[in-house]
Coordinates of C-alpha atoms (C1' of nucleotides) in Angstrom, one line a residue:
Chain C
X247 CA 130.0 101.9 108.0
X248 CA 128.0 101.3 111.0
X249 CA 126.0 99.0 111.3
X250 CA 122.6 99.6 111.5
X251 CA 119.9 100.7 114.6
X252 CA 116.8 100.5 113.9
X253 CA 114.1 101.4 117.5
X254 CA 110.7 100.9 117.6
X255 CA 109.1 103.0 120.0
X256 CA 105.8 102.2 120.4
X257 CA 103.9 104.0 123.7
X258 CA 101.9 101.4 126.0
X259 CA 98.6 102.9 125.9
X260 CA 96.3 100.0 124.2
X261 CA 96.8 97.2 122.5
X262 CA 98.9 96.8 119.6
X263 CA 97.5 97.8 116.8
X264 CA 97.9 97.0 112.9
X265 CA 99.5 100.4 112.4
X266 CA 102.0 100.6 115.1
X267 CA 102.3 96.6 113.8
X268 CA 103.4 97.9 110.4
X269 CA 105.8 99.9 111.6
X270 CA 107.1 97.4 113.8
X271 CA 107.3 95.2 111.0
X272 CA 109.2 97.8 108.1
X273 CA 111.6 98.7 111.2
X274 CA 112.4 95.0 112.2
X275 CA 112.6 94.1 108.3
X276 CA 115.2 96.8 107.1
X277 CA 117.2 95.9 110.1
X278 CA 116.9 92.6 109.4
X279 CA 117.7 93.3 105.6
X280 CA 121.0 94.9 106.2
X281 CA 122.0 92.9 109.8
X282 CA 121.5 95.8 112.2
X283 CA 120.1 95.3 115.4
X284 CA 115.7 95.7 116.2
X285 CA 115.5 98.0 119.6
X286 CA 111.9 98.5 121.1
X287 CA 111.6 101.1 123.4
X288 CA 108.3 101.6 125.7
X289 CA 107.3 104.5 125.7
X290 CA 105.6 105.0 128.7
X291 CA 106.3 108.2 130.1
X292 CA 102.5 109.5 129.8
X293 CA 101.8 108.3 133.6
X294 CA 98.3 108.2 133.4
X295 CA 97.5 106.0 129.8
X296 CA 100.1 103.7 130.5
X297 CA 100.2 100.1 131.1
X298 CA 102.3 97.0 132.1
X299 CA 98.7 95.2 130.6
X300 CA 98.8 96.7 126.9
X301 CA 103.1 96.6 126.9
X302 CA 102.8 92.7 127.4
X303 CA 99.9 93.0 124.1
X304 CA 103.0 94.2 122.3
X305 CA 105.9 91.8 123.4
X306 CA 103.2 89.3 123.0
X307 CA 102.2 90.7 119.3
X308 CA 105.5 91.3 118.0
X309 CA 106.6 87.3 119.3
X310 CA 103.3 85.9 117.6
X311 CA 104.3 88.0 114.2
X312 CA 108.5 86.6 114.4
X313 CA 109.8 89.9 114.8
X314 CA 112.2 89.2 117.4
X315 CA 113.4 92.0 118.9
X316 CA 117.4 91.5 120.4
X317 CA 117.4 95.0 122.5
X318 CA 114.2 95.9 124.7
X319 CA 112.8 95.5 128.2
X320 CA 113.2 92.2 129.9
X321 CA 116.4 92.0 127.4
X322 CA 118.7 93.9 128.5
X323 CA 121.6 95.0 126.8
X324 CA 123.8 97.7 126.5
X325 CA 122.1 100.6 126.2
X326 CA 119.0 99.8 129.2
X327 CA 116.6 100.7 130.5
X328 CA 114.8 100.2 127.8
X329 CA 111.4 101.5 129.3
X330 CA 111.4 105.8 129.2
X331 CA 109.6 105.3 132.6
X332 CA 113.1 103.6 134.3
X333 CA 115.2 106.2 132.3
X334 CA 113.4 109.0 134.3
X335 CA 114.1 107.3 137.6
X336 CA 117.7 107.8 136.3
X337 CA 117.4 111.4 136.2
X338 CA 118.4 111.2 132.3
X339 CA 115.7 113.2 131.5
X340 CA 116.4 115.8 134.0
X341 CA 120.3 115.7 133.6
X342 CA 119.8 116.7 129.3
X343 CA 117.3 119.9 130.1
X344 CA 119.8 120.8 133.1
X345 CA 122.3 120.8 130.1
X346 CA 120.1 123.2 127.7
X347 CA 118.7 125.2 130.6
X348 CA 122.4 126.2 131.6
X349 CA 123.0 126.9 128.0
X350 CA 120.3 128.8 127.9
X351 CA 118.5 126.9 125.4
X352 CA 115.4 126.3 127.7
X353 CA 113.7 128.1 130.6
X354 CA 111.3 127.4 133.3
X355 CA 107.4 128.2 132.5
X356 CA 104.6 128.3 135.4
X357 CA 101.5 129.3 133.5
X358 CA 98.4 127.9 134.6
X359 CA 96.6 125.8 131.7
X360 CA 94.1 128.1 132.1
X361 CA 96.6 131.1 131.0
X362 CA 97.7 129.0 127.9
X363 CA 94.6 128.4 127.2
X364 CA 93.3 132.1 127.1
X365 CA 96.6 132.6 124.9
X366 CA 95.4 130.0 122.7
X367 CA 91.8 130.9 122.9
X368 CA 92.7 134.6 122.1
X369 CA 95.1 133.6 119.0
X370 CA 92.5 132.0 117.4
X371 CA 89.9 135.0 118.0
X372 CA 92.7 137.0 115.9
X373 CA 93.5 134.4 113.4
X374 CA 97.0 133.9 114.0
X375 CA 98.9 131.0 114.3
X376 CA 99.3 130.0 118.0
X377 CA 102.5 129.5 119.0
X378 CA 103.4 129.9 123.2
X379 CA 103.7 133.9 124.2
X380 CA 107.4 133.8 126.2
X381 CA 105.8 135.5 129.0
X382 CA 108.1 132.8 131.3
X383 CA 110.7 133.8 129.5
X384 CA 110.4 137.6 131.1
X385 CA 110.9 136.6 134.8
X386 CA 113.9 137.2 136.3
X387 CA 116.5 135.0 138.1
X388 CA 115.2 136.2 141.5
X389 CA 111.6 135.3 139.9
X390 CA 112.3 132.1 139.5
X391 CA 114.3 131.3 142.5
X392 CA 111.2 132.6 144.3
X393 CA 108.5 130.6 142.8
X394 CA 110.8 127.2 142.8
X395 CA 111.5 127.5 146.5
X396 CA 108.2 128.3 146.9
X397 CA 107.4 125.3 145.2
X398 CA 105.3 126.3 142.1
X399 CA 104.4 123.8 139.6
X400 CA 106.5 124.3 136.2
X401 CA 107.5 122.9 133.3
X402 CA 110.3 123.4 131.4
X403 CA 110.5 124.9 128.1
X404 CA 112.6 124.3 125.2
X405 CA 113.5 128.2 123.4
X406 CA 112.6 128.0 119.7
X407 CA 115.3 129.1 117.3
X408 CA 114.2 132.3 115.7
X409 CA 113.3 132.5 112.2
X410 CA 115.1 129.6 110.9
X411 CA 114.0 126.8 108.3
X412 CA 114.4 123.6 109.5
X413 CA 115.0 121.1 107.1
X414 CA 115.7 117.5 106.6
X415 CA 115.7 114.9 104.0
X416 CA 113.4 112.3 104.8
X417 CA 114.5 108.4 103.2
X418 CA 111.2 107.8 101.4
X419 CA 109.8 111.6 100.9
X420 CA 112.9 113.6 100.3
X421 CA 114.0 117.4 101.2
X422 CA 111.0 118.8 104.2
X423 CA 111.5 121.8 105.4
X424 CA 109.2 124.2 108.2
X425 CA 109.6 127.3 109.7
X426 CA 111.2 127.2 112.8
X427 CA 109.0 130.7 114.0
X428 CA 105.9 128.5 113.0
X429 CA 107.0 126.3 116.1
X430 CA 106.3 126.7 120.0
X431 CA 108.0 126.9 122.6
X432 CA 107.5 122.9 123.5
X433 CA 108.0 121.4 127.0
X434 CA 110.3 119.2 127.6
X435 CA 109.7 118.3 131.0
X436 CA 106.3 118.0 132.1
X437 CA 104.8 119.4 136.1
X438 CA 105.8 116.3 137.2
X439 CA 109.1 116.1 136.1
X440 CA 108.3 112.8 132.9
X441 CA 109.8 113.7 129.9
X442 CA 106.9 114.7 127.1
X443 CA 107.5 113.1 123.7
X444 CA 109.6 114.6 121.5
X445 CA 112.2 115.6 124.5
X446 CA 112.4 111.9 124.8
X447 CA 112.3 110.2 121.6
X448 CA 115.5 112.9 121.0
X449 CA 117.4 112.1 124.6
X450 CA 116.9 108.5 123.4
X451 CA 117.3 108.1 120.3
X452 CA 120.8 109.7 120.7
X453 CA 121.5 107.6 123.8
X454 CA 121.1 104.7 122.1
X455 CA 122.7 104.9 118.9
X456 CA 119.8 104.5 116.8
X457 CA 120.4 105.2 113.1
X458 CA 117.0 104.8 110.9
X459 CA 114.3 106.1 112.6
X460 CA 111.3 104.4 111.2
X461 CA 108.3 105.5 112.5
X462 CA 104.6 106.8 110.8
X463 CA 103.9 109.5 108.5
X464 CA 102.3 111.7 111.2
X465 CA 105.9 112.4 113.1
X466 CA 106.6 114.7 110.1
X467 CA 105.6 117.9 111.8
X468 CA 107.3 116.2 115.3
X469 CA 110.9 116.0 113.6
X470 CA 111.4 119.7 113.0
X471 CA 111.1 119.9 117.1
X472 CA 113.7 116.6 117.7
X473 CA 116.0 118.0 115.2
X474 CA 116.2 121.7 117.0
X475 CA 117.0 119.2 120.3
X476 CA 119.6 117.1 118.7
X477 CA 121.5 120.2 117.5
X478 CA 120.7 122.0 120.8
X479 CA 122.5 118.8 122.2
X480 CA 125.2 118.5 120.1
X481 CA 124.4 114.9 118.7
X482 CA 124.0 113.2 115.6
X483 CA 120.8 113.1 114.3
X484 CA 119.3 109.6 112.7
X485 CA 117.9 108.9 109.2
X486 CA 114.7 109.5 108.8
X487 CA 111.7 107.8 107.1
X488 CA 107.8 108.4 107.5
X489 CA 106.1 105.1 106.0
X490 CA 102.5 106.1 104.6
X491 CA 99.5 105.9 107.0
X492 CA 97.3 102.9 107.6
X493 CA 93.6 103.7 106.4
X494 CA 90.2 102.3 106.9
X495 CA 87.7 102.4 104.2
X496 CA 87.2 105.9 104.5
X497 CA 90.5 106.6 103.9
X498 CA 91.1 108.3 107.5
X499 CA 93.7 106.8 109.7
X500 CA 93.0 103.9 110.6
X501 CA 90.8 103.6 114.0
X502 CA 88.6 101.3 116.2
X503 CA 86.0 102.6 115.1
X504 CA 86.7 101.3 111.3
X505 CA 86.4 97.7 113.7
X506 CA 89.1 95.6 114.5
X507 CA 92.2 97.3 114.8
X508 CA 94.3 95.5 117.4
X509 CA 96.6 92.4 116.3
X510 CA 94.9 90.5 119.7
X511 CA 91.8 90.6 117.5
X512 CA 93.3 89.5 113.9
X513 CA 95.2 86.4 115.6
X514 CA 92.2 85.2 117.8
X515 CA 90.0 85.4 114.3
X516 CA 92.0 83.0 112.7
X517 CA 94.5 84.5 111.0
X518 CA 98.1 82.4 110.8
X519 CA 100.8 85.0 111.8
X520 CA 103.4 84.3 107.9
X521 CA 99.6 85.4 106.1
X522 CA 99.2 88.8 108.3
X523 CA 103.3 89.3 108.2
X524 CA 102.7 89.2 104.4
X525 CA 99.7 90.8 103.9
X526 CA 101.4 93.6 106.0
X527 CA 104.2 93.8 104.0
X528 CA 102.9 95.0 101.0
X529 CA 100.7 97.5 102.5
X530 CA 102.8 100.6 101.1
X531 CA 105.8 98.1 100.0
X532 CA 105.7 95.8 97.1
X533 CA 108.5 93.4 95.5
X534 CA 110.9 94.4 93.1
X535 CA 109.4 91.3 90.5
X536 CA 105.9 92.2 92.0
X537 CA 105.6 88.9 93.5
X538 CA 102.9 88.6 96.3
X539 CA 103.0 85.4 98.0
X540 CA 106.4 84.8 100.1
X541 CA 107.9 84.2 103.1
X542 CA 109.5 85.8 105.8
X543 CA 112.7 85.3 104.4
X544 CA 111.6 86.4 100.9
X545 CA 110.7 89.4 102.4
X546 CA 113.3 90.7 104.7
X547 CA 116.0 90.2 101.3
X548 CA 114.3 92.2 99.1
X549 CA 113.0 94.4 101.6
X550 CA 114.8 98.3 100.8
X551 CA 112.8 101.7 102.0
X552 CA 113.5 102.8 98.4
X553 CA 110.3 100.8 97.4
X554 CA 108.6 101.9 99.8
X555 CA 105.6 104.2 98.6
X556 CA 104.2 107.3 99.6
X557 CA 100.8 107.3 99.4
X558 CA 98.6 106.2 102.4
X559 CA 97.3 102.4 102.0
X560 CA 93.3 100.8 102.4
X561 CA 93.4 97.8 104.9
X562 CA 91.7 95.9 102.6
X563 CA 90.2 92.3 105.6
X564 CA 89.3 91.2 101.7
X565 CA 92.3 90.6 100.1
X566 CA 93.9 89.4 103.7
X567 CA 91.5 86.6 104.2
X568 CA 92.3 85.6 100.8
X569 CA 96.0 85.6 101.4
X570 CA 95.4 83.9 104.4
X571 CA 92.9 81.3 102.6
X572 CA 96.3 81.1 100.1
X573 CA 98.2 79.7 103.7
X574 CA 95.9 77.5 105.3
X575 CA 95.9 75.6 101.9
X576 CA 99.9 75.2 102.3
X577 CA 99.3 73.6 105.6
X578 CA 100.1 70.0 105.7
X579 CA 97.6 67.8 107.6
X580 CA 99.5 68.0 110.6
X581 CA 100.1 71.6 111.2
X582 CA 96.5 72.6 109.8
X583 CA 95.0 70.3 112.6
X584 CA 97.3 71.2 115.1
X585 CA 96.6 75.2 113.6
X586 CA 93.3 74.9 113.8
X587 CA 92.3 72.7 117.4
X588 CA 92.2 76.3 119.4
X589 CA 89.6 77.7 116.8
X590 CA 86.9 74.3 117.4
X591 CA 84.6 74.8 120.5
X592 CA 84.7 72.5 123.0
X593 CA 81.3 70.7 121.9
X594 CA 83.1 69.3 118.9
X595 CA 86.1 68.3 119.8
X596 CA 84.7 66.1 122.4
X597 CA 82.7 64.4 119.6
X598 CA 85.2 64.9 117.4
X599 CA 87.6 62.8 119.5
X600 CA 84.0 60.4 120.8
X601 CA 83.4 59.2 117.5
X602 CA 87.1 59.1 115.5
X603 CA 90.8 58.6 115.8
X604 CA 93.5 61.5 115.9
X605 CA 94.8 60.4 112.6
X606 CA 91.1 60.6 111.7
X607 CA 90.7 64.2 112.8
X608 CA 93.3 65.1 110.9
X609 CA 91.8 63.9 107.8
X610 CA 88.4 65.4 108.7
X611 CA 90.3 68.5 109.1
X612 CA 92.6 68.3 105.4
X613 CA 89.5 67.3 103.7
X614 CA 87.7 70.4 104.3
X615 CA 90.6 72.6 103.7
X616 CA 89.6 74.3 100.9
X617 CA 86.8 75.9 101.9
X618 CA 89.1 78.0 105.2
X619 CA 89.5 82.1 105.1
X620 CA 90.3 82.0 108.3
X621 CA 90.9 79.8 110.8
X622 CA 86.9 80.0 113.2
X623 CA 85.7 78.7 109.9
X624 CA 86.5 75.3 110.8
X625 CA 83.3 74.3 113.0
X626 CA 80.5 74.8 110.0
X627 CA 82.5 73.1 107.7
X628 CA 83.2 69.9 109.8
X629 CA 79.7 69.4 111.6
X630 CA 78.3 66.6 108.3
X631 CA 80.7 64.4 110.2
X632 CA 79.7 64.9 114.0
X633 CA 75.8 65.5 113.1
X634 CA 74.0 63.1 115.9
X635 CA 71.3 60.8 114.6
X636 CA 68.9 62.7 115.2
X637 CA 70.0 65.8 113.4
X638 CA 70.7 63.6 110.4
X639 CA 67.5 62.5 110.6
X640 CA 65.3 65.5 110.8
X641 CA 68.0 66.8 107.8
X642 CA 67.2 63.1 105.3
X643 CA 63.3 63.2 107.0
X644 CA 62.9 66.8 104.8
X645 CA 64.5 65.0 101.8
X646 CA 62.5 63.7 98.8
X647 CA 64.1 61.1 97.1
X648 CA 63.0 59.8 93.9
X649 CA 62.6 56.3 92.2
X650 CA 66.4 56.6 90.5
X651 CA 67.3 57.5 93.6
X652 CA 66.0 54.9 95.3
X653 CA 68.1 52.7 92.7
X654 CA 70.7 54.3 93.5
X655 CA 70.8 54.0 96.9
X656 CA 69.9 50.3 96.3
X657 CA 73.0 49.4 94.3
X658 CA 75.3 52.3 96.8
X659 CA 74.1 49.6 99.9
X660 CA 74.2 46.4 98.0
X661 CA 78.3 47.0 96.9
X662 CA 79.0 48.0 100.4
X663 CA 77.9 44.7 102.6
X664 CA 79.4 42.7 99.8
X665 CA 82.9 44.8 100.2
X666 CA 85.5 43.0 102.3
X667 CA 86.8 45.4 104.8
X668 CA 86.6 48.5 105.1
X669 CA 85.9 51.7 102.9
X670 CA 88.8 53.5 101.9
X671 CA 88.9 56.4 99.3
X672 CA 90.0 54.4 96.6
X673 CA 86.5 51.9 97.3
X674 CA 83.6 54.8 97.1
X675 CA 86.0 56.0 94.0
X676 CA 84.9 52.2 92.9
X677 CA 82.0 51.6 93.5
X678 CA 80.5 54.7 92.3
X679 CA 82.1 53.8 88.9
X680 CA 80.7 50.3 89.3
X681 CA 77.6 52.0 89.9
X682 CA 77.4 55.0 86.7
X683 CA 78.0 52.0 84.6
X684 CA 75.0 49.9 85.9
X685 CA 72.6 52.7 85.8
X686 CA 73.7 54.8 82.9
X687 CA 72.8 57.5 85.2
X688 CA 74.9 60.7 84.4
X689 CA 77.1 61.6 87.4
X690 CA 74.8 64.3 89.2
X691 CA 72.0 61.2 89.0
X692 CA 74.6 58.8 91.4
X693 CA 76.1 61.0 93.0
X694 CA 74.2 63.7 94.4
X695 CA 71.4 61.2 96.1
X696 CA 74.1 59.5 98.0
X697 CA 75.7 62.3 99.4
X698 CA 72.2 63.2 100.4
X699 CA 71.3 60.3 101.6
X700 CA 75.1 59.4 103.8
X701 CA 75.6 63.0 105.1
X702 CA 71.9 64.8 105.2
X703 CA 73.7 67.9 103.6
X704 CA 73.6 69.3 99.5
X705 CA 77.5 69.8 99.3
X706 CA 80.4 68.8 101.6
X707 CA 83.6 67.1 101.4
X708 CA 84.8 65.0 98.0
X709 CA 83.1 62.3 98.2
X710 CA 85.9 60.1 98.3
X711 CA 87.0 61.3 102.0
X712 CA 83.6 61.9 103.1
X713 CA 82.7 58.5 102.8
X714 CA 85.2 56.8 103.7
X715 CA 85.9 58.8 106.7
X716 CA 82.2 58.4 107.6
X717 CA 82.7 54.9 107.2
X718 CA 81.2 51.7 105.8
X719 CA 78.8 51.0 108.9
X720 CA 77.3 54.3 108.9
X721 CA 76.7 54.7 105.4
X722 CA 74.9 51.2 105.8
X723 CA 72.6 52.0 108.7
X724 CA 71.9 54.8 106.8
X725 CA 71.7 54.1 103.3
Chain R
rG96 C1' 92.0 128.6 110.0
rG97 C1' 98.0 127.6 109.7
rC98 C1' 101.6 123.8 108.7
rU99 C1' 102.7 119.7 106.3
rC100 C1' 102.8 115.3 103.6
rC101 C1' 100.5 112.5 99.3
rA102 C1' 97.5 111.6 94.7
rU103 C1' 97.8 105.3 88.6
rC104 C1' 91.3 100.5 88.1
rG105 C1' 86.3 100.4 94.0
rU106 C1' 91.1 97.7 96.7
rC107 C1' 96.8 97.1 97.4
rU108 C1' 100.2 98.4 93.8
rA109 C1' 104.3 98.2 89.1
rG110 C1' 106.1 101.9 86.1
rG111 C1' 109.9 108.1 87.0
rG112 C1' 110.0 111.6 78.8
rG113 C1' 108.6 107.4 74.1
rU114 C1' 104.8 101.1 77.4
rU115 C1' 98.2 98.4 73.6
rA116 C1' 99.6 101.8 81.2
rG117 C1' 101.7 96.2 84.0
rG118 C1' 100.3 92.4 88.2
rA119 C1' 97.2 91.3 92.7
rC120 C1' 92.5 91.0 95.4
rA121 C1' 87.5 91.7 94.4
rC122 C1' 83.4 91.3 90.6
rC123 C1' 81.9 89.5 85.7
rA124 C1' 82.3 85.0 82.6
rG125 C1' 83.5 80.3 81.3
rA126 C1' 86.5 75.5 82.1
rU127 C1' 87.2 71.7 85.9
rU128 C1' 85.3 69.2 89.9
rU129 C1' 78.9 65.4 92.0
rU130 C1' 78.5 69.8 95.1
rC131 C1' 80.1 74.4 98.0
rA132 C1' 85.4 75.5 97.7
rU133 C1' 89.6 74.9 95.5
rU134 C1' 92.1 75.3 91.6
rC135 C1' 92.8 77.2 86.1
rU136 C1' 91.6 80.7 81.6
rG137 C1' 89.0 84.8 79.8
rG138 C1' 86.7 89.4 80.8
rC139 C1' 85.5 94.3 82.5
rA140 C1' 87.9 98.4 85.4
rG141 C1' 92.4 103.6 86.1
rC142 C1' 97.4 107.9 85.4
rC143 C1' 92.3 114.4 90.0
rG144 C1' 92.0 118.7 86.8
rG145 C1' 94.6 123.3 83.6
rG146 C1' 98.9 125.5 82.6
rG147 C1' 103.5 125.1 81.0
rU148 C1' 108.4 122.4 79.8
rU149 C1' 109.3 119.1 75.4
rC150 C1' 109.1 116.3 69.0
rG151 C1' 106.8 113.6 72.6
rA152 C1' 104.3 113.3 79.1
rA153 C1' 101.1 108.5 83.3
rU154 C1' 106.2 110.6 84.3
rC155 C1' 109.6 116.7 85.0
rC156 C1' 107.6 122.3 87.0
rC157 C1' 104.1 125.7 88.3
rC158 C1' 98.5 126.7 89.7
rG159 C1' 94.3 124.4 91.1
rU160 C1' 91.4 120.8 93.7
rG161 C1' 90.4 116.9 96.8
rG162 C1' 92.3 113.5 100.4
rA163 C1' 95.2 113.0 105.3
rG164 C1' 98.3 114.2 109.5
rC165 C1' 99.7 117.2 112.8
rU166 C1' 98.2 121.6 115.9
rA167 C1' 99.0 119.5 123.5
rC168 C1' 102.1 119.4 130.3
rC169 C1' 99.4 112.6 124.7
rA170 C1' 102.6 109.5 122.2

RNA sequence: GGCUCCAUCGUCUAGGGGUUAGGACACCAGAUUUUCAUUCUGGCAGCCGGGGUUCGAAUCCCCGUGGAGCUACCA
């Protein structure tokens, strides 16, 4: 069997979108699962909207998620170049168009946008579906030659086969058919000489020997156009798989008006790539054994198009957050510190390193990890460790301590003073235990005032960790 | 409007003729935790409607309905 070649073909007209990313993810997974090749092709034929800045956003997004590209721009490969603008410069699309022109399967069209708009408007008022009138087909050879010589702008259109049912088998959805009579003679080459999407797509997919075209459901209606092109060009047709849409909460195609949609935004909001990868893989696909938390390798091994669902999936940030928390809690002390560090403000970082050694910094972060859903949550939970003396005073002065509270604090202070050496978490546990015995009070009556007096906060990390990190000296001052 | 796709808890989904319709997030309750959080246990909640086919449909077929996508010299 021929080896699998899957392509991911985004256009660099915006930051890498979550929907686009999911297409990339499923394509990559499919290629990986079959030990195939994952190809990146940049579809930058829209000169107005394409920007190299966005191309980088695509590269970065893929790399961040760990979707390694085997063939693509900057990488070369047998099928280079991988940017359509570069392929156009090589005359690849022109050559294909010439071939169709010669076979009379395509033709020159000099119609202006105004003429076309008028045709369309007429069709609409008459309530019939619009297809191009084909008036350019009536032009004689001489007329065409004259217009060409005069430098009149033109496009090249494809001559759709008449009354034909075009059918293809979608790996996910089964057979899908279209009536060719309802499809207009679409443009192959635009008047600026660049290829239209459908043309470039078909030409390149065959040139690059793509075996599987995996893309969004929104491309289903483009497929018949590409099919007739494959046929006209006399090349092999790849397999198609149309993925369900990713939806916003209102069930319409996920877009900016739904909030954050670019991969960069999620990275900056403190999501881990492993979590996003895992969550996205479950949007339209499910594992055979109902597991949800899986490693990249596990997903890769389990992934098949047969288990991809047909209906659209609402992007649920709440579940993503939960999953991100799961991944955060899996990180060990050092990995957590590395992950979280870029999300701590400079000021906080400065006061942290001014007061604590690097080791203790890791302890601090680790002590609050259960509170983190996203990395950006970190700031709010570590303030207890770095509050200035003034801030602390302000907080404590607002509190009221009862007689029993004072009794507990006095005892605690006593134990601290008599403790030789530093204060370890185990020491804290022991002292707390002792006070419980000595006073006969319940846990709340003992722990609460100590937490309050020592930290100024009613809640926070576990007492042993919190107190041992704050340190004996500071606690003696505060009690 | 035309064409096309889709339809199981609020959300993501499993289940493809006989199941108490399963899991996950969220939500609610309880337990553990000095506290927030974490963790654990339990609970709430679903087959869009109508016709067929069948001894028997969530499952197969048809029709409705609803939602979505496409309808460019964008991709």
